[in-house]
Amino acid sequence: MSEERHDGTRRSGGPRKAPEIFDATLDLLAEKGYEGLTVEGVAQRSGVNKTTIYRWWPSKGALLGAALTGARRLDVELPDTGSLQGDLEALLRTVVTLLTTPPGSDVAVSALGAVTHSPELAGHVRDFFADRIDRERPVFDRAVARGELAADADPMLLVDLLAGAAWLRVVLRQLPVEKDFVSRAVSTVLNGASITRR
Amino acid sequence: MSEERHDGTRRSGGPRKAPEIFDATLDLLAEKGYEGLTVEGVAQRSGVNKTTIYRWWPSKGALLGAALTGARRLDVELPDTGSLQGDLEALLRTVVTLLTTPPGSDVAVSALGAVTHSPELAGHVRDFFADRIDRERPVFDRAVARGELAADADPMLLVDLLAGAAWLRVVLRQLPVEKDFVSRAVSTVLNGASITRR
């Protein structure tokens, strides 16, 4: 809950219509790429005055960074299925859905492409992934508490193996994700592919 | 070995100076992005006549596609260390080096960014990864023969977990790859992270 200020904006997180501004930002990124994204375009589509947007975000890069971490459509509900396998499957399924279902998929791929064009945006993409791993930590803390995972396990490594596989398969290989991709990927990372385990 | 034709070009794989043409193509991609890549620029840098390049590759997309699969600097020597752990570590180390060491890293990231701008290039990136997994298959066949891997194991899943983790860590998170990242990633995929293995 952010507190309303006398000018109608909120103390943190952006103006009252931030959700509409973020949606318009991501829509325009997906449709026109980073080059075609403008604060004017976002203002027009969201029905929010351009000067209001600039008051909060001084550039389109800053606006896109805020949209990446603040947009509801990129939000992930943290799973709590009672097992690490179940939680990781739920998390990976969210990544696969995000990468394969428009408009989220267009946003994800466009944002990725734009990383190579804008150092400022690259910073926001970095923040997005840092924010995401922070939110995912409870999944691993609970698995340690349940005795499924060693206390010194590396959550980021596990997330990168799983989410990285989805990115590689979908964005670079441009191949369909098989029905059992998620369960097999998680099983492999948790139980190992080798039949001669050390 | 390709056979010399009467016009000084080779029957397959491109003209005699294909290596120089491919290097120039990747250099220009890294320096100027896909938009800034032109056949004229490649001709100038490689010292090969523009019409010779066009005779083999009718567009810059076709040329870049050929460079991605044909360039020596993107070539990977297939490891044969005697163990699956060793072979996968060698393969993953190559991916990490490619993604973190210029000029290969600039090429990799630029090519990725360009995927979102050019459907034709997206096709060539897809071919590059298809070609790569075909070349890597002997690593998995040997592991099955040694009894390290089940005959129905899925090589592409293992490669995507490992290489995907490297892409995510380096390109999206933009974080350094720890010294033991490669060995820990491979150990996790082969032996599993769970301490309550099924």
mmCIF file of C-alpha atoms in Angstrom:
data_model
loop_
_atom_site.group_PDB
_atom_site.id
_atom_site.type_symbol
_atom_site.label_atom_id
_atom_site.label_comp_id
_atom_site.label_asym_id
_atom_site.label_seq_id
_atom_site.Cartn_x
_atom_site.Cartn_y
_atom_site.Cartn_z
ATOM 1 C CA MET A 1 0.000 0.000 0.000
ATOM 2 C CA SER A 2 1.545 3.281 -1.021
ATOM 3 C CA GLU A 3 0.405 6.560 0.442
ATOM 4 C CA GLU A 4 -1.468 9.066 -1.703
ATOM 5 C CA ARG A 5 0.341 12.404 -2.125
ATOM 6 C CA HIS A 6 -1.365 15.786 -2.402
ATOM 7 C CA ASP A 7 -0.709 15.881 -6.147
ATOM 8 C CA GLY A 8 -2.619 12.634 -6.674
ATOM 9 C CA THR A 9 0.483 10.468 -7.160
ATOM 10 C CA ARG A 10 1.793 7.916 -4.713
ATOM 11 C CA ARG A 11 4.851 8.115 -2.576
ATOM 12 C CA SER A 12 6.468 5.105 -4.176
ATOM 13 C CA GLY A 13 5.881 2.910 -7.181
ATOM 14 C CA GLY A 14 4.628 5.588 -9.534
ATOM 15 C CA PRO A 15 1.442 7.490 -10.269
ATOM 16 C CA ARG A 16 -2.030 6.126 -9.684
ATOM 17 C CA LYS A 17 -2.326 4.866 -13.252
ATOM 18 C CA ALA A 18 1.039 3.072 -13.114
ATOM 19 C CA PRO A 19 -0.538 -0.299 -14.069
ATOM 20 C CA GLU A 20 -1.990 1.207 -17.274
ATOM 21 C CA ILE A 21 1.297 2.993 -18.021
ATOM 22 C CA PHE A 22 3.280 -0.235 -17.544
ATOM 23 C CA ASP A 23 0.904 -2.239 -19.740
ATOM 24 C CA ALA A 24 1.107 0.384 -22.488
ATOM 25 C CA THR A 25 4.915 0.388 -22.218
ATOM 26 C CA LEU A 26 5.168 -3.373 -22.604
ATOM 27 C CA ASP A 27 2.583 -3.428 -25.418
ATOM 28 C CA LEU A 28 4.510 -0.820 -27.371
ATOM 29 C CA LEU A 29 7.805 -2.621 -26.780
ATOM 30 C CA ALA A 30 6.300 -5.849 -28.088
ATOM 31 C CA GLU A 31 4.747 -4.129 -31.111
ATOM 32 C CA LYS A 32 7.471 -1.707 -32.125
ATOM 33 C CA GLY A 33 10.675 -2.840 -30.441
ATOM 34 C CA TYR A 34 12.855 -0.658 -28.224
ATOM 35 C CA GLU A 35 13.548 1.815 -31.043
ATOM 36 C CA GLY A 36 9.837 2.390 -31.586
ATOM 37 C CA LEU A 37 9.027 2.784 -27.901
ATOM 38 C CA THR A 38 8.442 6.430 -26.930
ATOM 39 C CA VAL A 39 7.096 8.146 -23.838
ATOM 40 C CA GLU A 40 4.702 10.005 -26.177
ATOM 41 C CA GLY A 41 3.362 6.678 -27.435
ATOM 42 C CA VAL A 42 2.925 5.382 -23.906
ATOM 43 C CA ALA A 43 1.122 8.580 -22.902
ATOM 44 C CA GLN A 44 -1.240 8.288 -25.853
ATOM 45 C CA ARG A 45 -2.058 4.626 -25.294
ATOM 46 C CA SER A 46 -2.449 4.832 -21.514
ATOM 47 C CA GLY A 47 -4.341 8.109 -21.538
ATOM 48 C CA VAL A 48 -1.897 9.583 -19.025
ATOM 49 C CA ASN A 49 -0.336 13.009 -19.546
ATOM 50 C CA LYS A 50 3.220 12.871 -20.899
ATOM 51 C CA THR A 51 4.467 15.248 -18.235
ATOM 52 C CA THR A 52 3.084 12.974 -15.501
ATOM 53 C CA ILE A 53 5.053 10.065 -16.918
ATOM 54 C CA TYR A 54 8.230 12.142 -17.201
ATOM 55 C CA ARG A 55 7.796 13.328 -13.594
ATOM 56 C CA TRP A 56 8.257 9.723 -12.463
ATOM 57 C CA TRP A 57 10.548 8.317 -15.137
ATOM 58 C CA PRO A 58 12.979 10.691 -16.825
ATOM 59 C CA SER A 59 13.553 8.475 -19.882
ATOM 60 C CA LYS A 60 11.984 5.627 -21.801
ATOM 61 C CA GLY A 61 14.696 3.337 -20.449
ATOM 62 C CA ALA A 62 13.767 4.186 -16.856
ATOM 63 C CA LEU A 63 10.092 3.698 -17.695
ATOM 64 C CA LEU A 64 10.715 0.300 -19.272
ATOM 65 C CA GLY A 65 12.832 -0.735 -16.289
ATOM 66 C CA ALA A 66 9.982 0.151 -13.936
ATOM 67 C CA ALA A 67 7.492 -1.673 -16.174
ATOM 68 C CA LEU A 68 9.617 -4.837 -16.215
ATOM 69 C CA THR A 69 9.644 -5.128 -12.431
ATOM 70 C CA GLY A 70 6.255 -3.515 -11.788
ATOM 71 C CA ALA A 71 3.868 -4.829 -14.449
ATOM 72 C CA ARG A 72 1.213 -7.212 -13.231
ATOM 73 C CA ARG A 73 1.482 -9.369 -16.339
ATOM 74 C CA LEU A 74 5.123 -10.176 -15.607
ATOM 75 C CA ASP A 75 4.337 -10.887 -11.972
ATOM 76 C CA VAL A 76 4.845 -14.419 -10.735
ATOM 77 C CA GLU A 77 2.851 -15.924 -7.912
ATOM 78 C CA LEU A 78 5.239 -17.807 -5.697
ATOM 79 C CA PRO A 79 4.251 -21.478 -5.601
ATOM 80 C CA ASP A 80 4.003 -23.439 -2.353
ATOM 81 C CA THR A 81 3.057 -26.978 -3.390
ATOM 82 C CA GLY A 82 4.728 -28.738 -0.459
ATOM 83 C CA SER A 83 7.617 -30.185 -2.446
ATOM 84 C CA LEU A 84 10.642 -28.709 -4.196
ATOM 85 C CA GLN A 85 9.823 -30.675 -7.364
ATOM 86 C CA GLY A 86 6.312 -29.232 -7.371
ATOM 87 C CA ASP A 87 7.453 -25.680 -6.644
ATOM 88 C CA LEU A 88 10.173 -25.736 -9.313
ATOM 89 C CA GLU A 89 7.769 -27.190 -11.868
ATOM 90 C CA ALA A 90 5.340 -24.373 -11.112
ATOM 91 C CA LEU A 91 8.094 -21.759 -11.449
ATOM 92 C CA LEU A 92 9.421 -23.238 -14.698
ATOM 93 C CA ARG A 93 5.903 -23.541 -16.099
ATOM 94 C CA THR A 94 5.496 -19.805 -15.500
ATOM 95 C CA VAL A 95 8.707 -19.083 -17.407
ATOM 96 C CA VAL A 96 7.648 -21.309 -20.313
ATOM 97 C CA THR A 97 4.223 -19.664 -20.419
ATOM 98 C CA LEU A 98 5.783 -16.207 -20.342
ATOM 99 C CA LEU A 99 8.114 -17.106 -23.221
ATOM 100 C CA THR A 100 5.520 -18.839 -25.387
ATOM 101 C CA THR A 101 2.265 -16.943 -24.857
ATOM 102 C CA PRO A 102 1.749 -13.505 -26.422
ATOM 103 C CA PRO A 103 1.835 -10.721 -25.446
ATOM 104 C CA GLY A 104 4.256 -11.657 -22.650
ATOM 105 C CA SER A 105 6.440 -13.640 -25.037
ATOM 106 C CA ASP A 106 6.850 -10.701 -27.416
ATOM 107 C CA VAL A 107 7.795 -8.504 -24.469
ATOM 108 C CA ALA A 108 10.333 -10.969 -23.122
ATOM 109 C CA VAL A 109 12.016 -11.499 -26.466
ATOM 110 C CA SER A 110 11.935 -7.797 -27.361
ATOM 111 C CA ALA A 111 13.396 -6.804 -24.021
ATOM 112 C CA LEU A 112 16.130 -9.343 -24.504
ATOM 113 C CA GLY A 113 16.921 -8.048 -27.979
ATOM 114 C CA ALA A 114 16.953 -4.491 -26.704
ATOM 115 C CA VAL A 115 19.595 -5.382 -24.095
ATOM 116 C CA THR A 116 22.129 -5.377 -26.893
ATOM 117 C CA HIS A 117 21.075 -1.901 -28.038
ATOM 118 C CA SER A 118 20.826 -0.008 -24.775
ATOM 119 C CA PRO A 119 23.203 -0.186 -21.824
ATOM 120 C CA GLU A 120 20.553 1.555 -19.731
ATOM 121 C CA LEU A 121 17.970 -1.093 -20.570
ATOM 122 C CA ALA A 122 20.571 -3.788 -19.932
ATOM 123 C CA GLY A 123 20.757 -2.450 -16.375
ATOM 124 C CA HIS A 124 16.994 -2.715 -15.979
ATOM 125 C CA VAL A 125 16.963 -6.286 -17.307
ATOM 126 C CA ARG A 126 19.678 -7.080 -14.748
ATOM 127 C CA ASP A 127 17.495 -5.540 -12.010
ATOM 128 C CA PHE A 128 14.501 -7.547 -13.226
ATOM 129 C CA PHE A 129 16.376 -10.839 -12.849
ATOM 130 C CA ALA A 130 17.875 -9.827 -9.486
ATOM 131 C CA ASP A 131 14.403 -8.942 -8.221
ATOM 132 C CA ARG A 132 13.040 -12.255 -9.503
ATOM 133 C CA ILE A 133 15.620 -14.434 -7.720
ATOM 134 C CA ASP A 134 15.024 -12.506 -4.489
ATOM 135 C CA ARG A 135 11.317 -13.282 -4.715
ATOM 136 C CA GLU A 136 12.037 -16.963 -5.429
ATOM 137 C CA ARG A 137 14.252 -17.542 -2.392
ATOM 138 C CA PRO A 138 11.441 -18.729 -0.071
ATOM 139 C CA VAL A 139 10.947 -21.754 -2.358
ATOM 140 C CA PHE A 140 14.508 -22.840 -1.589
ATOM 141 C CA ASP A 141 14.400 -21.893 2.092
ATOM 142 C CA ARG A 142 11.343 -24.098 2.521
ATOM 143 C CA ALA A 143 13.043 -26.987 0.680
ATOM 144 C CA VAL A 144 16.046 -26.711 3.022
ATOM 145 C CA ALA A 145 13.679 -26.666 6.018
ATOM 146 C CA ARG A 146 11.929 -29.795 4.679
ATOM 147 C CA GLY A 147 15.289 -31.541 4.284
ATOM 148 C CA GLU A 148 15.033 -31.782 0.487
ATOM 149 C CA LEU A 149 17.933 -29.492 -0.254
ATOM 150 C CA ALA A 150 21.326 -28.994 1.382
ATOM 151 C CA ALA A 151 21.602 -25.737 3.327
ATOM 152 C CA ASP A 152 24.495 -24.667 1.089
ATOM 153 C CA ALA A 153 22.654 -25.354 -2.169
ATOM 154 C CA ASP A 154 22.845 -22.536 -4.699
ATOM 155 C CA PRO A 155 19.319 -21.360 -5.628
ATOM 156 C CA MET A 156 20.581 -19.157 -8.475
ATOM 157 C CA LEU A 157 22.322 -22.109 -10.118
ATOM 158 C CA LEU A 158 19.133 -24.179 -9.984
ATOM 159 C CA VAL A 159 17.016 -21.342 -11.355
ATOM 160 C CA ASP A 160 19.534 -20.624 -14.115
ATOM 161 C CA LEU A 161 19.660 -24.273 -15.195
ATOM 162 C CA LEU A 162 15.871 -24.486 -15.419
ATOM 163 C CA ALA A 163 14.929 -21.044 -16.688
ATOM 164 C CA GLY A 164 17.996 -20.994 -18.960
ATOM 165 C CA ALA A 165 16.873 -24.232 -20.600
ATOM 166 C CA ALA A 166 13.491 -22.660 -21.332
ATOM 167 C CA TRP A 167 15.068 -19.514 -22.809
ATOM 168 C CA LEU A 168 17.462 -21.527 -24.962
ATOM 169 C CA ARG A 169 14.788 -23.917 -26.202
ATOM 170 C CA VAL A 170 12.205 -21.246 -26.981
ATOM 171 C CA VAL A 171 14.125 -18.131 -27.985
ATOM 172 C CA LEU A 172 17.343 -19.471 -29.523
ATOM 173 C CA ARG A 173 16.428 -22.942 -30.797
ATOM 174 C CA GLN A 174 12.908 -21.697 -31.559
ATOM 175 C CA LEU A 175 11.620 -25.189 -30.908
ATOM 176 C CA PRO A 176 8.347 -26.144 -29.261
ATOM 177 C CA VAL A 177 8.503 -27.091 -25.588
ATOM 178 C CA GLU A 178 7.391 -30.718 -25.213
ATOM 179 C CA LYS A 179 4.513 -31.533 -22.882
ATOM 180 C CA ASP A 180 6.843 -33.165 -20.346
ATOM 181 C CA PHE A 181 9.714 -30.664 -20.725
ATOM 182 C CA VAL A 182 9.015 -28.997 -17.371
ATOM 183 C CA SER A 183 8.768 -32.194 -15.295
ATOM 184 C CA ARG A 184 11.798 -33.780 -16.992
ATOM 185 C CA ALA A 185 13.920 -30.655 -16.596
ATOM 186 C CA VAL A 186 13.104 -30.381 -12.883
ATOM 187 C CA SER A 187 13.618 -34.122 -12.307
ATOM 188 C CA THR A 188 16.994 -33.966 -14.004
ATOM 189 C CA VAL A 189 18.176 -31.018 -11.920
ATOM 190 C CA LEU A 190 16.909 -32.553 -8.672
ATOM 191 C CA ASN A 191 17.728 -36.233 -9.256
ATOM 192 C CA GLY A 192 20.495 -36.160 -11.878
ATOM 193 C CA ALA A 193 20.730 -37.632 -15.364
ATOM 194 C CA SER A 194 23.612 -39.970 -14.636
ATOM 195 C CA ILE A 195 22.903 -43.645 -13.957
ATOM 196 C CA THR A 196 26.275 -43.982 -12.229
ATOM 197 C CA ARG A 197 25.774 -41.373 -9.516
ATOM 198 C CA ARG A 198 28.688 -40.503 -7.367
ATOM 199 C CA MET B 1 37.953 -30.813 -48.597
ATOM 200 C CA SER B 2 35.930 -29.045 -51.253
ATOM 201 C CA GLU B 3 36.791 -29.220 -54.908
ATOM 202 C CA GLU B 4 38.090 -26.142 -56.745
ATOM 203 C CA ARG B 5 35.842 -24.961 -59.588
ATOM 204 C CA HIS B 6 37.055 -23.386 -62.802
ATOM 205 C CA ASP B 7 35.974 -19.945 -61.615
ATOM 206 C CA GLY B 8 38.206 -20.198 -58.546
ATOM 207 C CA THR B 9 35.398 -20.880 -56.089
ATOM 208 C CA ARG B 10 34.675 -24.152 -54.385
ATOM 209 C CA ARG B 11 31.843 -26.527 -55.036
ATOM 210 C CA SER B 12 30.469 -26.251 -51.529
ATOM 211 C CA GLY B 13 30.998 -24.054 -48.510
ATOM 212 C CA GLY B 14 31.663 -20.816 -50.348
ATOM 213 C CA PRO B 15 34.510 -19.077 -52.155
ATOM 214 C CA ARG B 16 38.167 -19.607 -51.362
ATOM 215 C CA LYS B 17 38.249 -16.636 -49.006
ATOM 216 C CA ALA B 18 35.161 -17.786 -47.086
ATOM 217 C CA PRO B 19 37.048 -17.755 -43.739
ATOM 218 C CA GLU B 20 37.976 -14.077 -44.207
ATOM 219 C CA ILE B 21 34.449 -13.240 -45.348
ATOM 220 C CA PHE B 22 32.935 -14.992 -42.317
ATOM 221 C CA ASP B 23 35.319 -13.246 -39.906
ATOM 222 C CA ALA B 24 34.526 -9.862 -41.439
ATOM 223 C CA THR B 25 30.799 -10.621 -41.210
ATOM 224 C CA LEU B 26 30.976 -11.498 -37.509
ATOM 225 C CA ASP B 27 33.257 -8.532 -36.752
ATOM 226 C CA LEU B 28 30.843 -6.122 -38.385
ATOM 227 C CA LEU B 29 27.877 -7.690 -36.626
ATOM 228 C CA ALA B 30 29.645 -7.286 -33.276
ATOM 229 C CA GLU B 31 30.670 -3.694 -34.025
ATOM 230 C CA LYS B 32 27.580 -2.325 -35.730
ATOM 231 C CA GLY B 33 24.714 -4.690 -34.962
ATOM 232 C CA TYR B 34 22.512 -6.365 -37.545
ATOM 233 C CA GLU B 35 21.236 -3.024 -38.882
ATOM 234 C CA GLY B 36 24.784 -1.844 -39.553
ATOM 235 C CA LEU B 37 25.894 -5.063 -41.221
ATOM 236 C CA THR B 38 26.082 -4.736 -45.024
ATOM 237 C CA VAL B 39 27.508 -6.917 -47.779
ATOM 238 C CA GLU B 40 29.412 -3.812 -48.946
ATOM 239 C CA GLY B 41 31.033 -3.508 -45.532
ATOM 240 C CA VAL B 42 31.956 -7.185 -45.512
ATOM 241 C CA ALA B 43 33.446 -6.861 -49.012
ATOM 242 C CA GLN B 44 35.520 -3.869 -47.950
ATOM 243 C CA ARG B 45 36.834 -5.458 -44.774
ATOM 244 C CA SER B 46 37.562 -8.885 -46.244
ATOM 245 C CA GLY B 47 39.024 -7.562 -49.492
ATOM 246 C CA VAL B 48 36.669 -9.761 -51.514
ATOM 247 C CA ASN B 49 34.652 -8.387 -54.404
ATOM 248 C CA LYS B 50 31.035 -7.637 -53.515
ATOM 249 C CA THR B 51 29.735 -9.553 -56.529
ATOM 250 C CA THR B 52 31.661 -12.647 -55.433
ATOM 251 C CA ILE B 53 29.957 -12.505 -52.056
ATOM 252 C CA TYR B 54 26.526 -12.002 -53.642
ATOM 253 C CA ARG B 55 27.154 -14.956 -55.978
ATOM 254 C CA TRP B 56 27.284 -17.230 -52.926
ATOM 255 C CA TRP B 57 24.955 -15.475 -50.523
ATOM 256 C CA PRO B 58 22.059 -13.472 -51.975
ATOM 257 C CA SER B 59 21.481 -11.382 -48.838
ATOM 258 C CA LYS B 60 23.200 -10.283 -45.647
ATOM 259 C CA GLY B 61 20.930 -12.643 -43.723
ATOM 260 C CA ALA B 62 22.096 -15.607 -45.786
ATOM 261 C CA LEU B 63 25.705 -14.496 -45.368
ATOM 262 C CA LEU B 64 25.366 -14.177 -41.608
ATOM 263 C CA GLY B 65 23.692 -17.578 -41.426
ATOM 264 C CA ALA B 66 26.625 -19.135 -43.283
ATOM 265 C CA ALA B 67 29.097 -17.285 -41.053
ATOM 266 C CA LEU B 68 27.389 -18.536 -37.869
ATOM 267 C CA THR B 69 27.776 -22.186 -38.845
ATOM 268 C CA GLY B 70 30.969 -21.836 -40.880
ATOM 269 C CA ALA B 71 33.240 -19.442 -38.966
ATOM 270 C CA ARG B 72 36.275 -20.998 -37.364
ATOM 271 C CA ARG B 73 35.991 -18.821 -34.281
ATOM 272 C CA LEU B 74 32.566 -20.249 -33.447
ATOM 273 C CA ASP B 75 33.772 -23.766 -34.056
ATOM 274 C CA VAL B 76 33.847 -26.132 -31.110
ATOM 275 C CA GLU B 77 36.248 -29.003 -30.811
ATOM 276 C CA LEU B 78 34.321 -31.989 -29.552
ATOM 277 C CA PRO B 79 35.784 -33.103 -26.216
ATOM 278 C CA ASP B 80 36.579 -36.749 -25.485
ATOM 279 C CA THR B 81 37.870 -36.779 -21.901
ATOM 280 C CA GLY B 82 36.727 -40.303 -21.056
ATOM 281 C CA SER B 83 33.861 -39.264 -18.766
ATOM 282 C CA LEU B 84 30.532 -37.539 -19.308
ATOM 283 C CA GLN B 85 31.297 -35.101 -16.482
ATOM 284 C CA GLY B 86 34.580 -34.172 -18.177
ATOM 285 C CA ASP B 87 33.054 -33.866 -21.642
ATOM 286 C CA LEU B 88 30.140 -31.735 -20.452
ATOM 287 C CA GLU B 89 32.475 -29.494 -18.449
ATOM 288 C CA ALA B 90 34.572 -28.984 -21.583
ATOM 289 C CA LEU B 91 31.489 -28.192 -23.675
ATOM 290 C CA LEU B 92 30.077 -25.786 -21.092
ATOM 291 C CA ARG B 93 33.464 -24.116 -20.658
ATOM 292 C CA THR B 94 33.443 -23.437 -24.408
ATOM 293 C CA VAL B 95 29.997 -21.830 -24.163
ATOM 294 C CA VAL B 96 31.067 -19.677 -21.206
ATOM 295 C CA THR B 97 34.229 -18.603 -23.021
ATOM 296 C CA LEU B 98 32.244 -17.775 -26.155
ATOM 297 C CA LEU B 99 29.799 -15.665 -24.149
ATOM 298 C CA THR B 100 32.387 -13.854 -22.042
ATOM 299 C CA THR B 101 35.401 -13.312 -24.302
ATOM 300 C CA PRO B 102 35.322 -10.679 -27.054
ATOM 301 C CA PRO B 103 34.948 -10.706 -29.993
ATOM 302 C CA GLY B 104 32.947 -13.935 -29.823
ATOM 303 C CA SER B 105 30.830 -12.633 -26.948
ATOM 304 C CA ASP B 106 29.820 -9.507 -28.875
ATOM 305 C CA VAL B 107 28.870 -11.692 -31.832
ATOM 306 C CA ALA B 108 26.813 -14.063 -29.723
ATOM 307 C CA VAL B 109 24.894 -11.309 -27.981
ATOM 308 C CA SER B 110 24.434 -9.272 -31.165
ATOM 309 C CA ALA B 111 23.166 -12.294 -33.061
ATOM 310 C CA LEU B 112 20.727 -12.964 -30.268
ATOM 311 C CA GLY B 113 19.473 -9.396 -30.291
ATOM 312 C CA ALA B 114 19.116 -9.492 -34.059
ATOM 313 C CA VAL B 115 16.882 -12.572 -33.845
ATOM 314 C CA THR B 116 14.104 -10.313 -32.666
ATOM 315 C CA HIS B 117 14.568 -7.973 -35.638
ATOM 316 C CA SER B 118 14.909 -10.392 -38.517
ATOM 317 C CA PRO B 119 12.869 -13.531 -39.130
ATOM 318 C CA GLU B 120 15.460 -14.590 -41.696
ATOM 319 C CA LEU B 121 18.282 -14.324 -39.169
ATOM 320 C CA ALA B 122 16.113 -16.120 -36.615
ATOM 321 C CA GLY B 123 16.083 -19.047 -39.048
ATOM 322 C CA HIS B 124 19.866 -19.020 -39.265
ATOM 323 C CA VAL B 125 20.233 -18.911 -35.481
ATOM 324 C CA ARG B 126 17.879 -21.900 -35.320
ATOM 325 C CA ASP B 127 20.079 -23.718 -37.875
ATOM 326 C CA PHE B 128 23.190 -22.834 -35.856
ATOM 327 C CA PHE B 129 21.799 -24.482 -32.724
ATOM 328 C CA ALA B 130 20.486 -27.504 -34.655
ATOM 329 C CA ASP B 131 23.925 -27.960 -36.214
ATOM 330 C CA ARG B 132 25.572 -27.631 -32.794
ATOM 331 C CA ILE B 133 23.460 -30.333 -31.112
ATOM 332 C CA ASP B 134 24.110 -32.682 -34.049
ATOM 333 C CA ARG B 135 27.835 -32.238 -33.567
ATOM 334 C CA GLU B 136 27.536 -32.831 -29.818
ATOM 335 C CA ARG B 137 25.701 -36.151 -30.073
ATOM 336 C CA PRO B 138 28.847 -38.343 -29.979
ATOM 337 C CA VAL B 139 29.514 -37.106 -26.419
ATOM 338 C CA PHE B 140 26.201 -38.622 -25.337
ATOM 339 C CA ASP B 141 26.516 -41.763 -27.451
ATOM 340 C CA ARG B 142 29.871 -42.478 -25.801
ATOM 341 C CA ALA B 143 28.384 -41.885 -22.317
ATOM 342 C CA VAL B 144 25.601 -44.372 -23.072
ATOM 343 C CA ALA B 145 28.208 -46.878 -24.320
ATOM 344 C CA ARG B 146 30.218 -46.386 -21.090
ATOM 345 C CA GLY B 147 27.083 -47.006 -19.002
ATOM 346 C CA GLU B 148 27.033 -43.469 -17.570
ATOM 347 C CA LEU B 149 23.802 -42.412 -19.210
ATOM 348 C CA ALA B 150 20.543 -44.237 -19.913
ATOM 349 C CA ALA B 151 20.032 -45.050 -23.597
ATOM 350 C CA ASP B 152 16.821 -43.004 -23.588
ATOM 351 C CA ALA B 153 18.432 -39.922 -22.035
ATOM 352 C CA ASP B 154 17.656 -36.665 -23.839
ATOM 353 C CA PRO B 155 20.885 -34.956 -24.962
ATOM 354 C CA MET B 156 19.101 -31.756 -25.967
ATOM 355 C CA LEU B 157 17.611 -31.380 -22.489
ATOM 356 C CA LEU B 158 21.039 -31.758 -20.880
ATOM 357 C CA VAL B 159 22.635 -29.284 -23.291
ATOM 358 C CA ASP B 160 19.803 -26.791 -22.828
ATOM 359 C CA LEU B 161 20.043 -26.949 -19.031
ATOM 360 C CA LEU B 162 23.793 -26.327 -19.098
ATOM 361 C CA ALA B 163 24.170 -23.917 -21.998
ATOM 362 C CA GLY B 164 20.939 -22.173 -21.018
ATOM 363 C CA ALA B 165 22.311 -21.530 -17.526
ATOM 364 C CA ALA B 166 25.377 -19.893 -19.073
ATOM 365 C CA TRP B 167 23.275 -17.704 -21.397
ATOM 366 C CA LEU B 168 20.975 -16.640 -18.567
ATOM 367 C CA ARG B 169 23.813 -15.892 -16.159
ATOM 368 C CA VAL B 170 25.960 -13.980 -18.641
ATOM 369 C CA VAL B 171 23.559 -12.289 -21.063
ATOM 370 C CA LEU B 172 20.427 -11.681 -18.999
ATOM 371 C CA ARG B 173 21.649 -11.486 -15.396
ATOM 372 C CA GLN B 174 24.907 -9.918 -16.637
ATOM 373 C CA LEU B 175 26.683 -11.480 -13.688
ATOM 374 C CA PRO B 176 30.188 -12.908 -13.636
ATOM 375 C CA VAL B 177 30.492 -16.681 -13.947
ATOM 376 C CA GLU B 178 32.084 -18.053 -10.772
ATOM 377 C CA LYS B 179 35.237 -20.131 -11.029
ATOM 378 C CA ASP B 180 33.375 -23.333 -10.139
ATOM 379 C CA PHE B 181 30.187 -22.531 -12.083
ATOM 380 C CA VAL B 182 30.976 -25.064 -14.820
ATOM 381 C CA SER B 183 31.804 -27.990 -12.537
ATOM 382 C CA ARG B 184 28.880 -27.296 -10.199
ATOM 383 C CA ALA B 185 26.416 -26.941 -13.077
ATOM 384 C CA VAL B 186 27.513 -30.241 -14.632
ATOM 385 C CA SER B 187 27.550 -32.037 -11.268
ATOM 386 C CA THR B 188 24.030 -30.829 -10.546
ATOM 387 C CA VAL B 189 22.676 -31.998 -13.902
ATOM 388 C CA LEU B 190 24.419 -35.376 -13.640
ATOM 389 C CA ASN B 191 24.036 -36.101 -9.921
ATOM 390 C CA GLY B 192 21.062 -33.973 -8.875
ATOM 391 C CA ALA B 193 20.697 -31.185 -6.318
ATOM 392 C CA SER B 194 18.219 -32.989 -4.096
ATOM 393 C CA ILE B 195 19.463 -34.704 -0.943
ATOM 394 C CA THR B 196 16.336 -36.868 -0.860
ATOM 395 C CA ARG B 197 16.746 -38.527 -4.239
ATOM 396 C CA ARG B 198 13.943 -40.652 -5.499
#
